[in-house]
mmCIF file of C-alpha atoms in Angstrom:
data_model
loop_
_atom_site.group_PDB
_atom_site.id
_atom_site.type_symbol
_atom_site.label_atom_id
_atom_site.label_comp_id
_atom_site.label_asym_id
_atom_site.label_seq_id
_atom_site.Cartn_x
_atom_site.Cartn_y
_atom_site.Cartn_z
ATOM 1 C CA UNK M 215 50.649 198.893 -124.140
ATOM 2 C CA UNK M 216 48.583 200.232 -121.245
ATOM 3 C CA UNK M 217 47.379 203.062 -123.474
ATOM 4 C CA UNK M 218 46.248 200.560 -126.141
ATOM 5 C CA UNK M 219 44.344 198.498 -123.546
ATOM 6 C CA UNK M 220 42.663 201.623 -122.204
ATOM 7 C CA UNK M 221 41.670 202.724 -125.709
ATOM 8 C CA UNK M 222 40.226 199.277 -126.476
ATOM 9 C CA UNK M 223 38.228 199.307 -123.224
ATOM 10 C CA UNK M 224 36.900 202.774 -124.040
ATOM 11 C CA UNK M 225 35.853 201.570 -127.485
ATOM 12 C CA UNK M 226 33.948 198.618 -125.960
ATOM 13 C CA UNK M 227 32.150 200.899 -123.504
ATOM 14 C CA UNK M 228 31.228 203.279 -126.329
ATOM 15 C CA UNK M 229 29.770 200.410 -128.382
ATOM 16 C CA UNK M 230 27.794 199.110 -125.382
ATOM 17 C CA UNK M 231 26.477 202.593 -124.586
ATOM 18 C CA UNK M 232 25.514 203.171 -128.215
ATOM 19 C CA UNK M 233 23.752 199.791 -128.321
ATOM 20 C CA UNK M 234 21.768 200.560 -125.177
ATOM 21 C CA UNK M 235 20.845 204.025 -126.476
ATOM 22 C CA UNK M 236 19.616 202.497 -129.745
ATOM 23 C CA UNK M 237 17.567 199.914 -127.850
ATOM 24 C CA UNK M 238 16.025 202.591 -125.639
ATOM 25 C CA UNK M 239 15.107 204.744 -128.622
ATOM 26 C CA UNK M 240 13.470 201.779 -130.342
ATOM 27 C CA UNK M 241 11.520 200.763 -127.222
ATOM 28 C CA UNK M 242 10.223 204.336 -126.855
ATOM 29 C CA UNK M 243 9.308 204.448 -130.555
ATOM 30 C CA UNK M 244 7.407 201.150 -130.206
ATOM 31 C CA UNK M 245 5.540 202.432 -127.140
ATOM 32 C CA UNK M 246 4.541 205.653 -128.894
ATOM 33 C CA UNK M 247 3.298 203.747 -131.932
ATOM 34 C CA UNK M 248 1.424 201.328 -129.671
ATOM 35 C CA UNK M 249 -0.232 204.290 -127.919
ATOM 36 C CA UNK M 250 -1.316 205.862 -131.200
ATOM 37 C CA UNK M 251 -2.760 202.729 -132.810
ATOM 38 C CA UNK M 252 -3.856 200.456 -129.968
ATOM 39 C CA UNK M 253 -7.548 201.221 -130.385
ATOM 40 C CA UNK M 254 -9.408 202.014 -133.614
ATOM 41 C CA UNK M 255 -6.733 203.965 -135.479
ATOM 42 C CA UNK M 256 -4.955 201.974 -138.148
ATOM 43 C CA UNK M 257 -1.244 202.566 -138.935
ATOM 44 C CA UNK M 258 -0.323 203.322 -142.533
ATOM 45 C CA UNK M 259 2.068 201.096 -144.459
ATOM 46 C CA UNK M 260 4.669 203.838 -144.145
ATOM 47 C CA UNK M 261 4.376 203.868 -140.332
ATOM 48 C CA UNK M 262 4.720 200.084 -140.196
ATOM 49 C CA UNK M 263 7.721 200.272 -142.504
ATOM 50 C CA UNK M 264 9.353 202.895 -140.259
ATOM 51 C CA UNK M 265 9.039 200.906 -137.045
ATOM 52 C CA UNK M 266 10.347 197.789 -138.763
ATOM 53 C CA UNK M 267 13.393 199.636 -140.096
ATOM 54 C CA UNK M 268 16.822 199.290 -138.478
ATOM 55 C CA UNK M 269 15.646 196.969 -135.723
ATOM 56 C CA UNK M 270 18.419 195.629 -133.472
ATOM 57 C CA UNK M 271 18.471 191.831 -133.661
ATOM 58 C CA UNK M 272 17.495 191.486 -130.001
ATOM 59 C CA UNK M 273 14.338 193.592 -130.556
ATOM 60 C CA UNK M 274 12.930 191.862 -133.625
ATOM 61 C CA UNK M 275 10.488 189.580 -131.761
ATOM 62 C CA UNK M 276 9.241 192.464 -129.593
ATOM 63 C CA UNK M 277 8.744 194.684 -132.643
ATOM 64 C CA UNK M 278 6.798 191.982 -134.478
ATOM 65 C CA UNK M 279 4.509 191.500 -131.460
ATOM 66 C CA UNK M 280 3.774 195.239 -131.231
ATOM 67 C CA UNK M 281 3.100 195.365 -134.979
ATOM 68 C CA UNK M 282 0.563 192.575 -134.529
ATOM 69 C CA UNK M 283 -1.193 194.401 -131.669
ATOM 70 C CA UNK M 284 -1.806 197.538 -133.735
ATOM 71 C CA UNK M 285 -3.018 195.974 -136.977
ATOM 72 C CA UNK M 286 -6.269 194.364 -138.027
ATOM 73 C CA UNK M 287 -6.227 190.948 -139.689
ATOM 74 C CA UNK M 288 -3.389 190.052 -137.335
ATOM 75 C CA UNK M 289 -2.078 186.622 -136.333
ATOM 76 C CA UNK M 290 -2.246 187.047 -132.557
ATOM 77 C CA UNK M 291 -4.380 183.917 -132.108
ATOM 78 C CA UNK M 292 -1.968 181.770 -134.080
ATOM 79 C CA UNK M 293 0.290 179.372 -132.192
ATOM 80 C CA UNK M 294 3.231 181.631 -133.023
ATOM 81 C CA UNK M 295 1.932 184.386 -130.733
ATOM 82 C CA UNK M 296 -0.136 182.385 -128.254
ATOM 83 C CA UNK M 297 3.095 180.611 -127.388
ATOM 84 C CA UNK M 298 4.972 182.619 -124.784
ATOM 85 C CA UNK M 299 8.209 184.100 -126.200
ATOM 86 C CA UNK M 300 11.662 183.938 -124.631
ATOM 87 C CA UNK M 301 12.428 185.667 -121.328
ATOM 88 C CA UNK M 302 14.175 188.658 -122.915
ATOM 89 C CA UNK M 303 11.257 189.344 -125.260
ATOM 90 C CA UNK M 304 8.522 189.171 -122.605
ATOM 91 C CA UNK M 305 10.575 191.565 -120.452
ATOM 92 C CA UNK M 306 10.958 193.985 -123.388
ATOM 93 C CA UNK M 307 7.211 193.819 -124.098
ATOM 94 C CA UNK M 308 6.561 194.555 -120.417
ATOM 95 C CA UNK M 309 8.834 197.609 -120.687
ATOM 96 C CA UNK M 310 7.055 198.815 -123.843
ATOM 97 C CA UNK M 311 3.750 198.635 -121.957
ATOM 98 C CA UNK M 312 5.249 200.503 -118.988
ATOM 99 C CA UNK M 313 6.466 203.282 -121.324
ATOM 100 C CA UNK M 314 2.993 203.365 -122.905
ATOM 101 C CA UNK M 315 1.439 203.888 -119.461
ATOM 102 C CA UNK M 316 4.054 206.544 -118.663
ATOM 103 C CA UNK M 317 3.262 208.394 -121.904
ATOM 104 C CA UNK M 318 -0.369 208.658 -120.781
ATOM 105 C CA UNK M 319 0.551 210.130 -117.392
ATOM 106 C CA UNK M 320 0.527 213.895 -116.900
ATOM 107 C CA UNK M 321 3.357 213.487 -114.391
ATOM 108 C CA UNK M 322 5.483 211.146 -116.473
ATOM 109 C CA UNK M 323 9.087 210.385 -115.687
ATOM 110 C CA UNK M 324 11.976 210.304 -118.150
ATOM 111 C CA UNK M 325 11.485 207.245 -120.361
ATOM 112 C CA UNK M 326 15.189 206.392 -120.447
ATOM 113 C CA UNK M 327 15.298 206.309 -116.650
ATOM 114 C CA UNK M 328 12.175 204.136 -116.636
ATOM 115 C CA UNK M 329 13.744 201.698 -119.107
ATOM 116 C CA UNK M 330 16.993 201.505 -117.150
ATOM 117 C CA UNK M 331 15.129 200.946 -113.892
ATOM 118 C CA UNK M 332 12.904 198.182 -115.282
ATOM 119 C CA UNK M 333 15.784 196.527 -117.131
ATOM 120 C CA UNK M 334 17.648 196.142 -113.841
ATOM 121 C CA UNK M 335 14.563 195.197 -111.826
ATOM 122 C CA UNK M 336 13.813 191.530 -111.230
ATOM 123 C CA UNK M 337 10.138 191.067 -112.168
ATOM 124 C CA UNK M 338 8.422 187.776 -111.416
ATOM 125 C CA UNK M 339 7.836 185.690 -114.523
ATOM 126 C CA UNK M 340 4.111 185.341 -113.734
ATOM 127 C CA UNK M 341 3.711 189.110 -113.930
ATOM 128 C CA UNK M 342 5.515 189.229 -117.275
ATOM 129 C CA UNK M 343 3.273 186.471 -118.653
ATOM 130 C CA UNK M 344 0.154 188.181 -117.350
ATOM 131 C CA UNK M 345 1.217 191.401 -119.066
ATOM 132 C CA UNK M 346 1.931 189.592 -122.341
ATOM 133 C CA UNK M 347 -1.462 187.904 -122.527
ATOM 134 C CA UNK M 348 -3.182 191.050 -121.269
ATOM 135 C CA UNK M 349 -1.758 192.995 -124.212
ATOM 136 C CA UNK M 350 -2.465 190.168 -126.655
ATOM 137 C CA UNK M 351 -6.154 189.784 -125.772
ATOM 138 C CA UNK M 352 -6.668 193.554 -125.491
ATOM 139 C CA UNK M 353 -5.437 193.813 -129.076
ATOM 140 C CA UNK M 354 -7.666 190.930 -130.196
ATOM 141 C CA UNK M 355 -10.629 192.788 -128.710
ATOM 142 C CA UNK M 356 -9.682 196.111 -130.278
ATOM 143 C CA UNK M 357 -8.592 194.954 -133.713
ATOM 144 C CA UNK M 358 -10.379 191.670 -134.489
ATOM 145 C CA UNK M 359 -14.001 192.698 -134.934
ATOM 146 C CA UNK M 360 -16.689 191.473 -134.792
ATOM 147 C CA UNK M 361 -16.061 189.204 -131.808
ATOM 148 C CA UNK M 362 -16.044 185.550 -132.811
ATOM 149 C CA UNK M 363 -13.520 183.036 -131.470
ATOM 150 C CA UNK M 364 -15.723 180.001 -132.071
ATOM 151 C CA UNK M 365 -13.338 178.586 -134.677
ATOM 152 C CA UNK M 366 -10.306 178.802 -132.399
ATOM 153 C CA UNK M 367 -9.020 175.912 -130.313
ATOM 154 C CA UNK M 368 -6.319 177.192 -127.984
ATOM 155 C CA UNK M 369 -3.846 174.371 -127.380
ATOM 156 C CA UNK M 370 -2.491 175.475 -124.036
ATOM 157 C CA UNK M 371 -0.077 172.549 -123.844
ATOM 158 C CA UNK M 372 1.691 173.893 -126.955
ATOM 159 C CA UNK M 373 2.226 177.447 -125.639
ATOM 160 C CA UNK M 374 5.698 177.029 -124.056
ATOM 161 C CA UNK M 375 4.239 177.450 -120.562
ATOM 162 C CA UNK M 376 6.130 175.896 -117.679
ATOM 163 C CA UNK M 377 3.494 175.065 -115.080
ATOM 164 C CA UNK M 378 -0.203 175.164 -114.195
ATOM 165 C CA UNK M 379 0.093 178.746 -112.954
ATOM 166 C CA UNK M 380 1.300 179.988 -116.319
ATOM 167 C CA UNK M 381 -1.373 177.957 -118.126
ATOM 168 C CA UNK M 382 -3.977 179.373 -115.760
ATOM 169 C CA UNK M 383 -2.830 182.929 -116.530
ATOM 170 C CA UNK M 384 -3.328 182.362 -120.264
ATOM 171 C CA UNK M 385 -6.798 180.893 -119.717
ATOM 172 C CA UNK M 386 -7.953 183.524 -117.220
ATOM 173 C CA UNK M 387 -6.691 186.420 -119.337
ATOM 174 C CA UNK M 388 -8.511 185.048 -122.361
ATOM 175 C CA UNK M 389 -11.719 184.543 -120.389
ATOM 176 C CA UNK M 390 -11.476 188.016 -118.865
ATOM 177 C CA UNK M 391 -11.474 189.348 -122.427
ATOM 178 C CA UNK M 392 -14.381 187.065 -123.444
ATOM 179 C CA UNK M 393 -16.307 188.118 -120.352
ATOM 180 C CA UNK M 394 -15.993 191.773 -121.337
ATOM 181 C CA UNK M 395 -17.906 190.893 -124.532
ATOM 182 C CA UNK M 396 -21.009 189.848 -122.553
ATOM 183 C CA UNK M 397 -20.774 192.038 -119.441
ATOM 184 C CA UNK M 398 -22.632 194.947 -121.058
ATOM 185 C CA UNK M 399 -25.508 192.728 -122.209
ATOM 186 C CA UNK M 400 -25.883 191.304 -118.702
ATOM 187 C CA UNK M 401 -25.546 194.538 -116.721
ATOM 188 C CA UNK M 402 -26.604 197.612 -118.708
ATOM 189 C CA UNK M 403 -30.113 196.803 -120.047
ATOM 190 C CA UNK M 404 -32.890 196.109 -117.529
ATOM 191 C CA UNK M 405 -33.698 193.254 -117.798
ATOM 192 C CA UNK M 406 -30.455 191.745 -119.054
ATOM 193 C CA UNK M 407 -30.192 191.059 -122.761
ATOM 194 C CA UNK M 408 -29.569 187.334 -122.339
ATOM 195 C CA UNK M 409 -30.326 186.652 -126.005
ATOM 196 C CA UNK M 410 -27.289 188.620 -127.231
ATOM 197 C CA UNK M 411 -25.111 187.480 -124.337
ATOM 198 C CA UNK M 412 -25.952 183.852 -125.145
ATOM 199 C CA UNK M 413 -25.025 184.395 -128.806
ATOM 200 C CA UNK M 414 -21.628 185.702 -127.751
ATOM 201 C CA UNK M 415 -21.015 182.896 -125.250
ATOM 202 C CA UNK M 416 -21.410 180.503 -128.170
ATOM 203 C CA UNK M 417 -18.546 182.379 -129.844
ATOM 204 C CA UNK M 418 -16.081 181.635 -127.035
ATOM 205 C CA UNK M 419 -13.044 179.539 -128.059
ATOM 206 C CA UNK M 420 -12.321 175.933 -127.149
ATOM 207 C CA UNK M 421 -9.335 175.014 -125.014
ATOM 208 C CA UNK M 422 -7.446 171.819 -125.727
ATOM 209 C CA UNK M 423 -10.350 170.689 -127.913
ATOM 210 C CA UNK M 424 -12.971 171.118 -125.164
ATOM 211 C CA UNK M 425 -15.650 173.748 -124.360
ATOM 212 C CA UNK M 426 -14.170 176.670 -122.423
ATOM 213 C CA UNK M 427 -16.024 175.794 -119.198
ATOM 214 C CA UNK M 428 -14.351 172.394 -118.890
ATOM 215 C CA UNK M 429 -10.979 173.962 -118.123
ATOM 216 C CA UNK M 430 -10.442 173.388 -114.414
ATOM 217 C CA UNK M 431 -6.720 173.490 -113.591
ATOM 218 C CA UNK M 432 -6.924 176.214 -110.954
ATOM 219 C CA UNK M 433 -5.323 174.487 -107.990
ATOM 220 C CA UNK M 434 -1.989 176.228 -108.495
ATOM 221 C CA UNK M 435 -0.565 178.334 -105.634
ATOM 222 C CA UNK M 436 -1.990 181.828 -105.530
ATOM 223 C CA UNK M 437 0.353 184.775 -105.967
ATOM 224 C CA UNK M 438 0.110 188.543 -105.612
ATOM 225 C CA UNK M 439 0.829 191.390 -107.997
ATOM 226 C CA UNK M 440 -0.506 194.840 -108.843
ATOM 227 C CA UNK M 441 -3.559 194.213 -111.015
ATOM 228 C CA UNK M 442 -5.375 197.539 -110.685
ATOM 229 C CA UNK M 443 -2.915 200.413 -110.454
ATOM 230 C CA UNK M 444 -4.407 202.216 -107.448
ATOM 231 C CA UNK M 445 -5.211 199.153 -105.313
ATOM 232 C CA UNK M 446 -1.746 197.865 -104.430
ATOM 233 C CA UNK M 447 -0.925 194.174 -104.606
ATOM 234 C CA UNK M 448 -3.890 191.823 -104.972
ATOM 235 C CA UNK M 449 -4.496 188.089 -104.969
ATOM 236 C CA UNK M 450 -4.352 186.933 -108.584
ATOM 237 C CA UNK M 451 -6.831 184.105 -108.102
ATOM 238 C CA UNK M 452 -9.276 186.241 -106.129
ATOM 239 C CA UNK M 453 -9.364 188.787 -108.926
ATOM 240 C CA UNK M 454 -9.468 186.599 -112.019
ATOM 241 C CA UNK M 455 -11.265 183.519 -110.683
ATOM 242 C CA UNK M 456 -14.023 185.786 -109.423
ATOM 243 C CA UNK M 457 -14.397 187.148 -112.968
ATOM 244 C CA UNK M 458 -14.450 183.611 -114.332
ATOM 245 C CA UNK M 459 -17.112 182.427 -111.871
ATOM 246 C CA UNK M 460 -19.163 185.438 -112.974
ATOM 247 C CA UNK M 461 -18.935 184.354 -116.625
ATOM 248 C CA UNK M 462 -20.064 180.830 -115.725
ATOM 249 C CA UNK M 463 -23.026 182.211 -113.778
ATOM 250 C CA UNK M 464 -23.965 184.482 -116.690
ATOM 251 C CA UNK M 465 -23.831 181.412 -118.935
ATOM 252 C CA UNK M 466 -26.155 179.552 -116.562
ATOM 253 C CA UNK M 467 -28.607 182.476 -116.469
ATOM 254 C CA UNK M 468 -28.605 182.597 -120.282
ATOM 255 C CA UNK M 469 -29.352 178.880 -120.549
ATOM 256 C CA UNK M 470 -32.300 179.285 -118.166
ATOM 257 C CA UNK M 471 -33.670 182.444 -119.805
ATOM 258 C CA UNK M 472 -33.181 181.352 -123.422
ATOM 259 C CA UNK M 473 -34.630 177.861 -123.006
ATOM 260 C CA UNK M 474 -31.382 175.970 -123.278
ATOM 261 C CA UNK M 475 -31.562 172.199 -122.927
ATOM 262 C CA UNK M 476 -31.286 170.341 -119.614
ATOM 263 C CA UNK M 477 -28.226 168.595 -120.991
ATOM 264 C CA UNK M 478 -26.492 171.916 -121.650
ATOM 265 C CA UNK M 479 -27.393 173.113 -118.171
ATOM 266 C CA UNK M 480 -26.123 169.933 -116.487
ATOM 267 C CA UNK M 481 -22.954 169.931 -118.592
ATOM 268 C CA UNK M 482 -22.211 173.446 -117.359
ATOM 269 C CA UNK M 483 -23.101 172.755 -113.717
ATOM 270 C CA UNK M 484 -21.221 169.479 -113.440
ATOM 271 C CA UNK M 485 -18.485 169.961 -116.031
ATOM 272 C CA UNK M 486 -17.168 173.312 -114.823
ATOM 273 C CA UNK M 487 -15.729 174.715 -111.597
ATOM 274 C CA UNK M 488 -19.200 175.903 -110.550
ATOM 275 C CA UNK M 489 -19.303 172.805 -108.330
ATOM 276 C CA UNK M 490 -15.737 173.210 -106.960
ATOM 277 C CA UNK M 491 -16.417 174.319 -103.386
ATOM 278 C CA UNK M 492 -12.690 174.511 -102.612
ATOM 279 C CA UNK M 493 -12.457 177.464 -105.014
ATOM 280 C CA UNK M 494 -15.411 179.423 -103.625
ATOM 281 C CA UNK M 495 -13.069 181.354 -101.307
ATOM 282 C CA UNK M 496 -11.853 183.211 -104.385
ATOM 283 C CA UNK M 497 -15.227 184.654 -105.365
ATOM 284 C CA UNK M 498 -17.873 186.974 -104.000
ATOM 285 C CA UNK M 499 -20.506 184.589 -105.435
ATOM 286 C CA UNK M 500 -19.899 181.910 -102.768
ATOM 287 C CA UNK M 501 -23.423 182.071 -101.319
ATOM 288 C CA UNK M 502 -25.021 182.139 -104.774
ATOM 289 C CA UNK M 503 -23.088 179.031 -105.794
ATOM 290 C CA UNK M 504 -23.950 177.187 -102.593
ATOM 291 C CA UNK M 505 -27.613 178.080 -103.141
ATOM 292 C CA UNK M 506 -27.562 176.743 -106.706
ATOM 293 C CA UNK M 507 -26.268 173.355 -105.641
ATOM 294 C CA UNK M 508 -28.738 173.124 -102.763
ATOM 295 C CA UNK M 509 -31.486 173.552 -105.365
ATOM 296 C CA UNK M 510 -29.894 170.960 -107.649
ATOM 297 C CA UNK M 511 -29.815 168.424 -104.798
ATOM 298 C CA UNK M 512 -33.526 169.026 -104.081
ATOM 299 C CA UNK M 513 -34.357 168.319 -107.727
#
């Protein structure tokens, strides 16, 4: 009887080990495919068929997300993908991204050890959500060209997000991506190409049916995480709110330079966080913002 019990236990451990090995192999395969086709390269139908073959049930959602990130004409801005997936899936997607980064490192570690380490590690949910939306909007930028989100209305309340912090992460990650579409126009040419930047600002999405700049739910507690690999932990709000204030200021400059209406200017000044002095501590543009509103008061 004892021998039978021992044999049964051994069989269970073998099945569990085999299952974990299969999962690891699939995660590594997904990361390699993501690395190869994240940018301009387009996977063939055969490659897509291969990565969709023999998927363990618990990896189906992760695989479908990666497939979306490497293909053009994807559905990443549909509610299906804008909505945050279950906890297991966002952790798996985080691990795929970590393997992807490891594959690009000359001093990479064994991928199986990396997977095992991250699987056991408790990672804050905010970091997992930030990674998910970072990958999603990176893929939108790489694969959905030319840039034009003007027809999209992102219903944040329908994205399975639990609190204002999570909603703020979605918004700030999206706006960081949108800001990258105008940064070059505002910083590379001398003087700035406000005409093209203004055109692209008009292609920003709506949020909850409203212009992007009316989103203002940023009074959630700040938190820290590694945002830039070599800089250690950083304040999330200081990093991403600063970028957002920059976008709003670029928008204001464009209105002034491209003869936008007074109504548009006032809507931006008074309908956005440009006037929220309690948030100025999160941006390097504090003095600029204070100066703008001194001028507005004089007028």
